[in-house]
Amino acid sequence: MDAAQAVFLGKGYQLTTVDDIAARSGLSVGALYRYFPTKSDIMLTLVEQRLGRTPELLHRLTAEIEGPWERLSRCVEVFVSALRVRHPSTGRLLLVAWGEVLQDNTVRQGLLRRFSGLIDYLASVIQEGVSTGEFRSDANVTALASMLLSLADGVTLYWSAGAPEIDLHGMRSVVLAMLRTYLNPVPIREE
Amino acid sequence: MDAAQAVFLGKGYQLTTVDDIAARSGLSVGALYRYFPTKSDIMLTLVEQRLGRTPELLHRLTAEIEGPWERLSRCVEVFVSALRVRHPSTGRLLLVAWGEVLQDNTVRQGLLRRFSGLIDYLASVIQEGVSTGEFRSDANVTALASMLLSLADGVTLYWSAGAPEIDLHGMRSVVLAMLRTYLNPVPIREE
Amino acid sequence: MDAAQAVFLGKGYQLTTVDDIAARSGLSVGALYRYFPTKSDIMLTLVEQRLGRTPELLHRLTAEIEGPWERLSRCVEVFVSALRVRHPSTGRLLLVAWGEVLQDNTVRQGLLRRFSGLIDYLASVIQEGVSTGEFRSDANVTALASMLLSLADGVTLYWSAGAPEIDLHGMRSVVLAMLRTYLNPVPIREE
Amino acid sequence: MDAAQAVFLGKGYQLTTVDDIAARSGLSVGALYRYFPTKSDIMLTLVEQRLGRTPELLHRLTAEIEGPWERLSRCVEVFVSALRVRHPSTGRLLLVAWGEVLQDNTVRQGLLRRFSGLIDYLASVIQEGVSTGEFRSDANVTALASMLLSLADGVTLYWSAGAPEIDLHGMRSVVLAMLRTYLNPVPIREE
DNA sequence: TATGAATGAGGATTCATTCAT
DNA sequence: CATGAATGAATCCTCATTCAT
């Protein structure tokens, strides 16, 4: 049923009618309202299910990688492949959700929670590198993490809005290169 | 009159009524419709006036700086101070505009045009550095430019949505440091 | 089950949903519909059970009193104590029922039947007094009976709606005094 | 516009659609909502215009009559002729209003205000008779007034609901006779 | 026989847009 | 040129009633 996120992706939240969702889902309006007290709650649920779980998903997909650098670069990979292949619609959903941030506070909370969750995880990955001495010791861990996340979401927005110039692979290389030179001035070259 | 963008910033586009705008602007609804054929056009005009001019504004504020690195870092500075001090409401406007991307194609075009404009300028700045040999020669100029822009807009979104953890100054430092180490592996150290 | 009249008394007929009734009664909606074909029928049954039986109830409570005057004044007493102590909720139910009179013809019939029944009984009581010569011979029996009943229901309405100024006991005294002086100009004084 | 009370009288408040009112009034729904923020407010306005003014209307029609008894009996006359000839629809409106008492508190307040207003006036009329010695000195003025009013409204309800047995003229005579014998034990006989 | 999920017509309300004044 | 009342389609949500299990 939640797969009726399709409708949101097509027209955005406000232009989507509850009737649209009902039609698409095969349910009746009434049935829909049995499970979601409000149109807004459908959106919220979507935000929590599809977007709110991103932190733990990222964790699951990268936690077992050994070595902070490998894990960090894996995060970048995961992001790129999610955007392009795995969950392209999640990117569009993020776009829809951002659109509701000003008009719906629960959605806003949901997005901010996702933000915090991802920051925390990224920060922990970087912090580990710093602790083991693999990354430069003067790195501002939190700032770096929020930078990466803001970048990721900014890319997601443009990508999902269909910006033609976005060269995902080029950007991935640049980011990885920058991270490496910044975090690992010399040693990485030896490996 | 357009200063009635205030209303959009407060409630978002969809929740704002034409009457709201009229009331705030002191005009009558009828008068409003003399100048804008459609509610959507008010938004579009806003997007073009306030957001579409960003490229030339950035150009004006940084073009006279000498030296590619100085100019590039100046861009970062300009961005941070615009967000925090100069045009904080423009950040929120960007947020509102992103919200309409899926529902209003002209708004989408406006945003993408702004994107291209900014990319072009940033790319030209970087390209100059590469050409003069000040920046590493293998830099992917376009990818770097879109990375910076995506980052900037991602930060703008979270900042305008009120994400508490955003440490603008920390991020600025990190970005500058990363850019420097990446673009200028050795020479910068000599300066 | 019918004790779910409680819900009607709280919100009125229209604002009460069948689900409310089901919840309050402990039955399921389906079960409810096994016994009552329609929401309206629940109301109708209530009207008949609780309001329609008023005539025979009044009869039972006063028929054995000897003497027309005593019986008539007993009717007044019964009314007052029913309203205040015995069946205050029946008063509210009458209020609810009156509200449906225009929208539901069966309810209307029910109320009018109750009206006739009570008129008939009151008229018979008065008629007896006239026949035995205890009451003035020129009394308009029916008009007097409907007057008493209209008065009773008018009082019930205001009382059930929570009119603050209603002084039930004062009104009882006035009514009794008026009835006595009117029906029994002189003789009653001797008794 | 308010003449669209016709629709309420026909179907009752709840069964009447805002569209019904609009159609009947010749306005569009939107226009209706320019003047009344809510369906409920239409009703409330009706209650205040048509029912709330009853006290002052009664005052105007009877205040100039000389003599308390004449004025009191004039009140009864006015009531009867209003119900039968002058404002029969106001009677039905009262019926509709009573129906909303439990579901709409503002309507309830309106009715109670009307009640107080009428009580006050009737009480003042009676009190005058008591003061001049024309009425018995031990009369419970307030109780008598509320009795008369409850009676009037009770009659109105049954009359408006179409109770067939209601003999308005008979009741008027009975009430006047009762009032006279009660208030004026002896002197009236001289007239 | 009981359950309660499903139905979907219906209703109050909003709001972009028009147009007579 | 300005005004703001009027329009009415469109939308979210409710709830009496049904019916498969």
mmCIF file with all atom_site columns, N, CA and C in Angstrom, chain A residues 22-72:
data_model
loop_
_atom_site.group_PDB
_atom_site.id
_atom_site.type_symbol
_atom_site.label_atom_id
_atom_site.label_alt_id
_atom_site.label_comp_id
_atom_site.label_asym_id
_atom_site.label_entity_id
_atom_site.label_seq_id
_atom_site.pdbx_PDB_ins_code
_atom_site.Cartn_x
_atom_site.Cartn_y
_atom_site.Cartn_z
_atom_site.occupancy
_atom_site.B_iso_or_equiv
_atom_site.pdbx_formal_charge
_atom_site.auth_seq_id
_atom_site.auth_comp_id
_atom_site.auth_asym_id
_atom_site.auth_atom_id
_atom_site.pdbx_PDB_model_num
ATOM 1   N N  . ALA A 1 22 ? -5.886  6.386  -3.069 1.00 0.00 ? 22 ALA A N  1
ATOM 2   C CA . ALA A 1 22 ? -6.804  5.266  -2.932 1.00 0.00 ? 22 ALA A CA 1
ATOM 3   C C  . ALA A 1 22 ? -6.881  4.493  -4.251 1.00 0.00 ? 22 ALA A C  1
ATOM 4   N N  . ALA A 1 23 ? -7.087  5.222  -5.328 1.00 0.00 ? 23 ALA A N  1
ATOM 5   C CA . ALA A 1 23 ? -7.218  4.577  -6.633 1.00 0.00 ? 23 ALA A CA 1
ATOM 6   C C  . ALA A 1 23 ? -5.977  3.736  -6.933 1.00 0.00 ? 23 ALA A C  1
ATOM 7   N N  . ARG A 1 24 ? -4.836  4.359  -6.771 1.00 0.00 ? 24 ARG A N  1
ATOM 8   C CA . ARG A 1 24 ? -3.577  3.682  -7.080 1.00 0.00 ? 24 ARG A CA 1
ATOM 9   C C  . ARG A 1 24 ? -3.344  2.453  -6.216 1.00 0.00 ? 24 ARG A C  1
ATOM 10  N N  . SER A 1 25 ? -3.785  2.540  -4.964 1.00 0.00 ? 25 SER A N  1
ATOM 11  C CA . SER A 1 25 ? -3.516  1.441  -4.036 1.00 0.00 ? 25 SER A CA 1
ATOM 12  C C  . SER A 1 25 ? -4.552  0.335  -4.154 1.00 0.00 ? 25 SER A C  1
ATOM 13  N N  . GLY A 1 26 ? -5.658  0.635  -4.826 1.00 0.00 ? 26 GLY A N  1
ATOM 14  C CA . GLY A 1 26 ? -6.701  -0.371 -4.915 1.00 0.00 ? 26 GLY A CA 1
ATOM 15  C C  . GLY A 1 26 ? -7.619  -0.350 -3.708 1.00 0.00 ? 26 GLY A C  1
ATOM 16  N N  . LEU A 1 27 ? -7.287  0.458  -2.718 1.00 0.00 ? 27 LEU A N  1
ATOM 17  C CA . LEU A 1 27 ? -8.158  0.574  -1.552 1.00 0.00 ? 27 LEU A CA 1
ATOM 18  C C  . LEU A 1 27 ? -9.230  1.623  -1.819 1.00 0.00 ? 27 LEU A C  1
ATOM 19  N N  . SER A 1 28 ? -10.202 1.686  -0.935 1.00 0.00 ? 28 SER A N  1
ATOM 20  C CA . SER A 1 28 ? -11.162 2.789  -0.981 1.00 0.00 ? 28 SER A CA 1
ATOM 21  C C  . SER A 1 28 ? -10.673 3.884  -0.048 1.00 0.00 ? 28 SER A C  1
ATOM 22  N N  . VAL A 1 29 ? -11.180 5.066  -0.240 1.00 0.00 ? 29 VAL A N  1
ATOM 23  C CA . VAL A 1 29 ? -10.762 6.159  0.620  1.00 0.00 ? 29 VAL A CA 1
ATOM 24  C C  . VAL A 1 29 ? -10.959 5.792  2.085  1.00 0.00 ? 29 VAL A C  1
ATOM 25  N N  . GLY A 1 30 ? -12.129 5.236  2.353  1.00 0.00 ? 30 GLY A N  1
ATOM 26  C CA . GLY A 1 30 ? -12.440 4.864  3.721  1.00 0.00 ? 30 GLY A CA 1
ATOM 27  C C  . GLY A 1 30 ? -11.403 3.924  4.301  1.00 0.00 ? 30 GLY A C  1
ATOM 28  N N  . ALA A 1 31 ? -11.039 2.920  3.545  1.00 0.00 ? 31 ALA A N  1
ATOM 29  C CA . ALA A 1 31 ? -10.050 1.955  4.021  1.00 0.00 ? 31 ALA A CA 1
ATOM 30  C C  . ALA A 1 31 ? -8.734  2.660  4.333  1.00 0.00 ? 31 ALA A C  1
ATOM 31  N N  . LEU A 1 32 ? -8.382  3.583  3.464  1.00 0.00 ? 32 LEU A N  1
ATOM 32  C CA . LEU A 1 32 ? -7.155  4.340  3.675  1.00 0.00 ? 32 LEU A CA 1
ATOM 33  C C  . LEU A 1 32 ? -7.194  5.045  5.019  1.00 0.00 ? 32 LEU A C  1
ATOM 34  N N  . TYR A 1 33 ? -8.339  5.633  5.291  1.00 0.00 ? 33 TYR A N  1
ATOM 35  C CA . TYR A 1 33 ? -8.477  6.391  6.528  1.00 0.00 ? 33 TYR A CA 1
ATOM 36  C C  . TYR A 1 33 ? -8.571  5.501  7.748  1.00 0.00 ? 33 TYR A C  1
ATOM 37  N N  . ARG A 1 34 ? -8.743  4.222  7.534  1.00 0.00 ? 34 ARG A N  1
ATOM 38  C CA . ARG A 1 34 ? -8.706  3.320  8.679  1.00 0.00 ? 34 ARG A CA 1
ATOM 39  C C  . ARG A 1 34 ? -7.258  3.180  9.169  1.00 0.00 ? 34 ARG A C  1
ATOM 40  N N  . TYR A 1 35 ? -6.335  3.282  8.249  1.00 0.00 ? 35 TYR A N  1
ATOM 41  C CA . TYR A 1 35 ? -4.942  3.067  8.614  1.00 0.00 ? 35 TYR A CA 1
ATOM 42  C C  . TYR A 1 35 ? -4.154  4.346  8.830  1.00 0.00 ? 35 TYR A C  1
ATOM 43  N N  . PHE A 1 36 ? -4.593  5.393  8.182  1.00 0.00 ? 36 PHE A N  1
ATOM 44  C CA . PHE A 1 36 ? -3.900  6.673  8.340  1.00 0.00 ? 36 PHE A CA 1
ATOM 45  C C  . PHE A 1 36 ? -4.909  7.752  8.685  1.00 0.00 ? 36 PHE A C  1
ATOM 46  N N  . PRO A 1 37 ? -4.798  8.325  9.839  1.00 0.00 ? 37 PRO A N  1
ATOM 47  C CA . PRO A 1 37 ? -5.807  9.301  10.250 1.00 0.00 ? 37 PRO A CA 1
ATOM 48  C C  . PRO A 1 37 ? -5.849  10.533 9.359  1.00 0.00 ? 37 PRO A C  1
ATOM 49  N N  . THR A 1 38 ? -4.817  10.744 8.589  1.00 0.00 ? 38 THR A N  1
ATOM 50  C CA . THR A 1 38 ? -4.704  11.995 7.865  1.00 0.00 ? 38 THR A CA 1
ATOM 51  C C  . THR A 1 38 ? -3.843  11.795 6.626  1.00 0.00 ? 38 THR A C  1
ATOM 52  N N  . LYS A 1 39 ? -4.092  12.563 5.622  1.00 0.00 ? 39 LYS A N  1
ATOM 53  C CA . LYS A 1 39 ? -3.248  12.502 4.437  1.00 0.00 ? 39 LYS A CA 1
ATOM 54  C C  . LYS A 1 39 ? -1.795  12.727 4.851  1.00 0.00 ? 39 LYS A C  1
ATOM 55  N N  . SER A 1 40 ? -1.630  13.687 5.719  1.00 0.00 ? 40 SER A N  1
ATOM 56  C CA . SER A 1 40 ? -0.292  14.020 6.178  1.00 0.00 ? 40 SER A CA 1
ATOM 57  C C  . SER A 1 40 ? 0.401   12.821 6.829  1.00 0.00 ? 40 SER A C  1
ATOM 58  N N  . ASP A 1 41 ? -0.383  11.972 7.480  1.00 0.00 ? 41 ASP A N  1
ATOM 59  C CA . ASP A 1 41 ? 0.218   10.815 8.133  1.00 0.00 ? 41 ASP A CA 1
ATOM 60  C C  . ASP A 1 41 ? 0.741   9.798  7.141  1.00 0.00 ? 41 ASP A C  1
ATOM 61  N N  . ILE A 1 42 ? 0.109   9.751  5.987  1.00 0.00 ? 42 ILE A N  1
ATOM 62  C CA . ILE A 1 42 ? 0.612   8.851  4.956  1.00 0.00 ? 42 ILE A CA 1
ATOM 63  C C  . ILE A 1 42 ? 2.029   9.294  4.581  1.00 0.00 ? 42 ILE A C  1
ATOM 64  N N  . MET A 1 43 ? 2.139   10.584 4.374  1.00 0.00 ? 43 MET A N  1
ATOM 65  C CA . MET A 1 43 ? 3.445   11.144 4.030  1.00 0.00 ? 43 MET A CA 1
ATOM 66  C C  . MET A 1 43 ? 4.446   10.871 5.139  1.00 0.00 ? 43 MET A C  1
ATOM 67  N N  . LEU A 1 44 ? 4.019   11.147 6.351  1.00 0.00 ? 44 LEU A N  1
ATOM 68  C CA . LEU A 1 44 ? 4.929   10.972 7.476  1.00 0.00 ? 44 LEU A CA 1
ATOM 69  C C  . LEU A 1 44 ? 5.420   9.531  7.562  1.00 0.00 ? 44 LEU A C  1
ATOM 70  N N  . THR A 1 45 ? 4.493   8.609  7.428  1.00 0.00 ? 45 THR A N  1
ATOM 71  C CA . THR A 1 45 ? 4.859   7.201  7.477  1.00 0.00 ? 45 THR A CA 1
ATOM 72  C C  . THR A 1 45 ? 5.882   6.882  6.398  1.00 0.00 ? 45 THR A C  1
ATOM 73  N N  . LEU A 1 46 ? 5.640   7.412  5.237  1.00 0.00 ? 46 LEU A N  1
ATOM 74  C CA . LEU A 1 46 ? 6.563   7.214  4.136  1.00 0.00 ? 46 LEU A CA 1
ATOM 75  C C  . LEU A 1 46 ? 7.938   7.762  4.518  1.00 0.00 ? 46 LEU A C  1
ATOM 76  N N  . VAL A 1 47 ? 7.943   8.951  5.054  1.00 0.00 ? 47 VAL A N  1
ATOM 77  C CA . VAL A 1 47 ? 9.205   9.574  5.436  1.00 0.00 ? 47 VAL A CA 1
ATOM 78  C C  . VAL A 1 47 ? 9.936   8.694  6.447  1.00 0.00 ? 47 VAL A C  1
ATOM 79  N N  . GLU A 1 48 ? 9.174   8.162  7.375  1.00 0.00 ? 48 GLU A N  1
ATOM 80  C CA . GLU A 1 48 ? 9.849   7.372  8.407  1.00 0.00 ? 48 GLU A CA 1
ATOM 81  C C  . GLU A 1 48 ? 10.297  6.015  7.887  1.00 0.00 ? 48 GLU A C  1
ATOM 82  N N  . GLN A 1 49 ? 9.411   5.386  7.103  1.00 0.00 ? 49 GLN A N  1
ATOM 83  C CA . GLN A 1 49 ? 9.772   4.068  6.589  1.00 0.00 ? 49 GLN A CA 1
ATOM 84  C C  . GLN A 1 49 ? 10.917  4.136  5.584  1.00 0.00 ? 49 GLN A C  1
ATOM 85  N N  . ARG A 1 50 ? 10.754  5.047  4.634  1.00 0.00 ? 50 ARG A N  1
ATOM 86  C CA . ARG A 1 50 ? 11.697  5.056  3.526  1.00 0.00 ? 50 ARG A CA 1
ATOM 87  C C  . ARG A 1 50 ? 12.924  5.913  3.798  1.00 0.00 ? 50 ARG A C  1
ATOM 88  N N  . LEU A 1 51 ? 12.733  7.013  4.492  1.00 0.00 ? 51 LEU A N  1
ATOM 89  C CA . LEU A 1 51 ? 13.858  7.915  4.699  1.00 0.00 ? 51 LEU A CA 1
ATOM 90  C C  . LEU A 1 51 ? 14.466  7.753  6.096  1.00 0.00 ? 51 LEU A C  1
ATOM 91  N N  . GLY A 1 52 ? 13.592  7.543  7.068  1.00 0.00 ? 52 GLY A N  1
ATOM 92  C CA . GLY A 1 52 ? 14.075  7.468  8.441  1.00 0.00 ? 52 GLY A CA 1
ATOM 93  C C  . GLY A 1 52 ? 14.962  6.257  8.681  1.00 0.00 ? 52 GLY A C  1
ATOM 94  N N  . ARG A 1 53 ? 14.767  5.239  7.877  1.00 0.00 ? 53 ARG A N  1
ATOM 95  C CA . ARG A 1 53 ? 15.569  4.045  8.087  1.00 0.00 ? 53 ARG A CA 1
ATOM 96  C C  . ARG A 1 53 ? 16.944  4.136  7.420  1.00 0.00 ? 53 ARG A C  1
ATOM 97  N N  . THR A 1 54 ? 17.175  5.176  6.670  1.00 0.00 ? 54 THR A N  1
ATOM 98  C CA . THR A 1 54 ? 18.449  5.284  5.966  1.00 0.00 ? 54 THR A CA 1
ATOM 99  C C  . THR A 1 54 ? 19.655  5.092  6.885  1.00 0.00 ? 54 THR A C  1
ATOM 100 N N  . PRO A 1 55 ? 19.676  5.717  8.058  1.00 0.00 ? 55 PRO A N  1
ATOM 101 C CA . PRO A 1 55 ? 20.855  5.540  8.912  1.00 0.00 ? 55 PRO A CA 1
ATOM 102 C C  . PRO A 1 55 ? 21.157  4.075  9.195  1.00 0.00 ? 55 PRO A C  1
ATOM 103 N N  . GLU A 1 56 ? 20.146  3.346  9.649  1.00 0.00 ? 56 GLU A N  1
ATOM 104 C CA . GLU A 1 56 ? 20.446  1.951  9.980  1.00 0.00 ? 56 GLU A CA 1
ATOM 105 C C  . GLU A 1 56 ? 20.773  1.137  8.734  1.00 0.00 ? 56 GLU A C  1
ATOM 106 N N  . LEU A 1 57 ? 20.179  1.521  7.621  1.00 0.00 ? 57 LEU A N  1
ATOM 107 C CA . LEU A 1 57 ? 20.487  0.820  6.377  1.00 0.00 ? 57 LEU A CA 1
ATOM 108 C C  . LEU A 1 57 ? 21.955  1.025  6.019  1.00 0.00 ? 57 LEU A C  1
ATOM 109 N N  . LEU A 1 58 ? 22.377  2.255  6.105  1.00 0.00 ? 58 LEU A N  1
ATOM 110 C CA . LEU A 1 58 ? 23.767  2.562  5.791  1.00 0.00 ? 58 LEU A CA 1
ATOM 111 C C  . LEU A 1 58 ? 24.692  1.809  6.752  1.00 0.00 ? 58 LEU A C  1
ATOM 112 N N  . HIS A 1 59 ? 24.291  1.777  7.984  1.00 0.00 ? 59 HIS A N  1
ATOM 113 C CA . HIS A 1 59 ? 25.056  1.067  8.998  1.00 0.00 ? 59 HIS A CA 1
ATOM 114 C C  . HIS A 1 59 ? 25.185  -0.404 8.613  1.00 0.00 ? 59 HIS A C  1
ATOM 115 N N  . ARG A 1 60 ? 24.068  -1.002 8.279  1.00 0.00 ? 60 ARG A N  1
ATOM 116 C CA . ARG A 1 60 ? 24.062  -2.415 7.955  1.00 0.00 ? 60 ARG A CA 1
ATOM 117 C C  . ARG A 1 60 ? 24.964  -2.719 6.749  1.00 0.00 ? 60 ARG A C  1
ATOM 118 N N  . LEU A 1 61 ? 24.929  -1.804 5.782  1.00 0.00 ? 61 LEU A N  1
ATOM 119 C CA . LEU A 1 61 ? 25.660  -2.068 4.551  1.00 0.00 ? 61 LEU A CA 1
ATOM 120 C C  . LEU A 1 61 ? 27.160  -1.797 4.657  1.00 0.00 ? 61 LEU A C  1
ATOM 121 N N  . THR A 1 62 ? 27.569  -1.114 5.707  1.00 0.00 ? 62 THR A N  1
ATOM 122 C CA . THR A 1 62 ? 28.976  -0.726 5.740  1.00 0.00 ? 62 THR A CA 1
ATOM 123 C C  . THR A 1 62 ? 29.689  -1.085 7.028  1.00 0.00 ? 62 THR A C  1
ATOM 124 N N  . ALA A 1 63 ? 28.916  -1.458 8.042  1.00 0.00 ? 63 ALA A N  1
ATOM 125 C CA . ALA A 1 63 ? 29.534  -1.619 9.358  1.00 0.00 ? 63 ALA A CA 1
ATOM 126 C C  . ALA A 1 63 ? 30.596  -2.713 9.383  1.00 0.00 ? 63 ALA A C  1
ATOM 127 N N  . GLU A 1 64 ? 30.380  -3.732 8.554  1.00 0.00 ? 64 GLU A N  1
ATOM 128 C CA . GLU A 1 64 ? 31.302  -4.862 8.668  1.00 0.00 ? 64 GLU A CA 1
ATOM 129 C C  . GLU A 1 64 ? 32.582  -4.680 7.874  1.00 0.00 ? 64 GLU A C  1
ATOM 130 N N  . ILE A 1 65 ? 32.603  -3.622 7.093  1.00 0.00 ? 65 ILE A N  1
ATOM 131 C CA . ILE A 1 65 ? 33.841  -3.348 6.356  1.00 0.00 ? 65 ILE A CA 1
ATOM 132 C C  . ILE A 1 65 ? 34.951  -3.045 7.357  1.00 0.00 ? 65 ILE A C  1
ATOM 133 N N  . GLU A 1 66 ? 36.113  -3.564 7.097  1.00 0.00 ? 66 GLU A N  1
ATOM 134 C CA . GLU A 1 66 ? 37.188  -3.271 8.052  1.00 0.00 ? 66 GLU A CA 1
ATOM 135 C C  . GLU A 1 66 ? 38.023  -2.091 7.578  1.00 0.00 ? 66 GLU A C  1
ATOM 136 N N  . GLY A 1 67 ? 38.456  -1.304 8.516  1.00 0.00 ? 67 GLY A N  1
ATOM 137 C CA . GLY A 1 67 ? 39.249  -0.133 8.180  1.00 0.00 ? 67 GLY A CA 1
ATOM 138 C C  . GLY A 1 67 ? 38.379  1.078  7.956  1.00 0.00 ? 67 GLY A C  1
ATOM 139 N N  . PRO A 1 68 ? 38.689  2.159  8.640  1.00 0.00 ? 68 PRO A N  1
ATOM 140 C CA . PRO A 1 68 ? 37.864  3.369  8.564  1.00 0.00 ? 68 PRO A CA 1
ATOM 141 C C  . PRO A 1 68 ? 37.810  3.927  7.153  1.00 0.00 ? 68 PRO A C  1
ATOM 142 N N  . TRP A 1 69 ? 38.910  3.968  6.491  1.00 0.00 ? 69 TRP A N  1
ATOM 143 C CA . TRP A 1 69 ? 38.907  4.539  5.139  1.00 0.00 ? 69 TRP A CA 1
ATOM 144 C C  . TRP A 1 69 ? 38.057  3.712  4.197  1.00 0.00 ? 69 TRP A C  1
ATOM 145 N N  . GLU A 1 70 ? 38.189  2.418  4.301  1.00 0.00 ? 70 GLU A N  1
ATOM 146 C CA . GLU A 1 70 ? 37.394  1.551  3.450  1.00 0.00 ? 70 GLU A CA 1
ATOM 147 C C  . GLU A 1 70 ? 35.903  1.750  3.745  1.00 0.00 ? 70 GLU A C  1
ATOM 148 N N  . ARG A 1 71 ? 35.613  1.883  5.005  1.00 0.00 ? 71 ARG A N  1
ATOM 149 C CA . ARG A 1 71 ? 34.210  2.039  5.369  1.00 0.00 ? 71 ARG A CA 1
ATOM 150 C C  . ARG A 1 71 ? 33.667  3.373  4.860  1.00 0.00 ? 71 ARG A C  1
ATOM 151 N N  . LEU A 1 72 ? 34.484  4.403  5.046  1.00 0.00 ? 72 LEU A N  1
ATOM 152 C CA . LEU A 1 72 ? 34.034  5.718  4.606  1.00 0.00 ? 72 LEU A CA 1
ATOM 153 C C  . LEU A 1 72 ? 33.813  5.738  3.094  1.00 0.00 ? 72 LEU A C  1
#
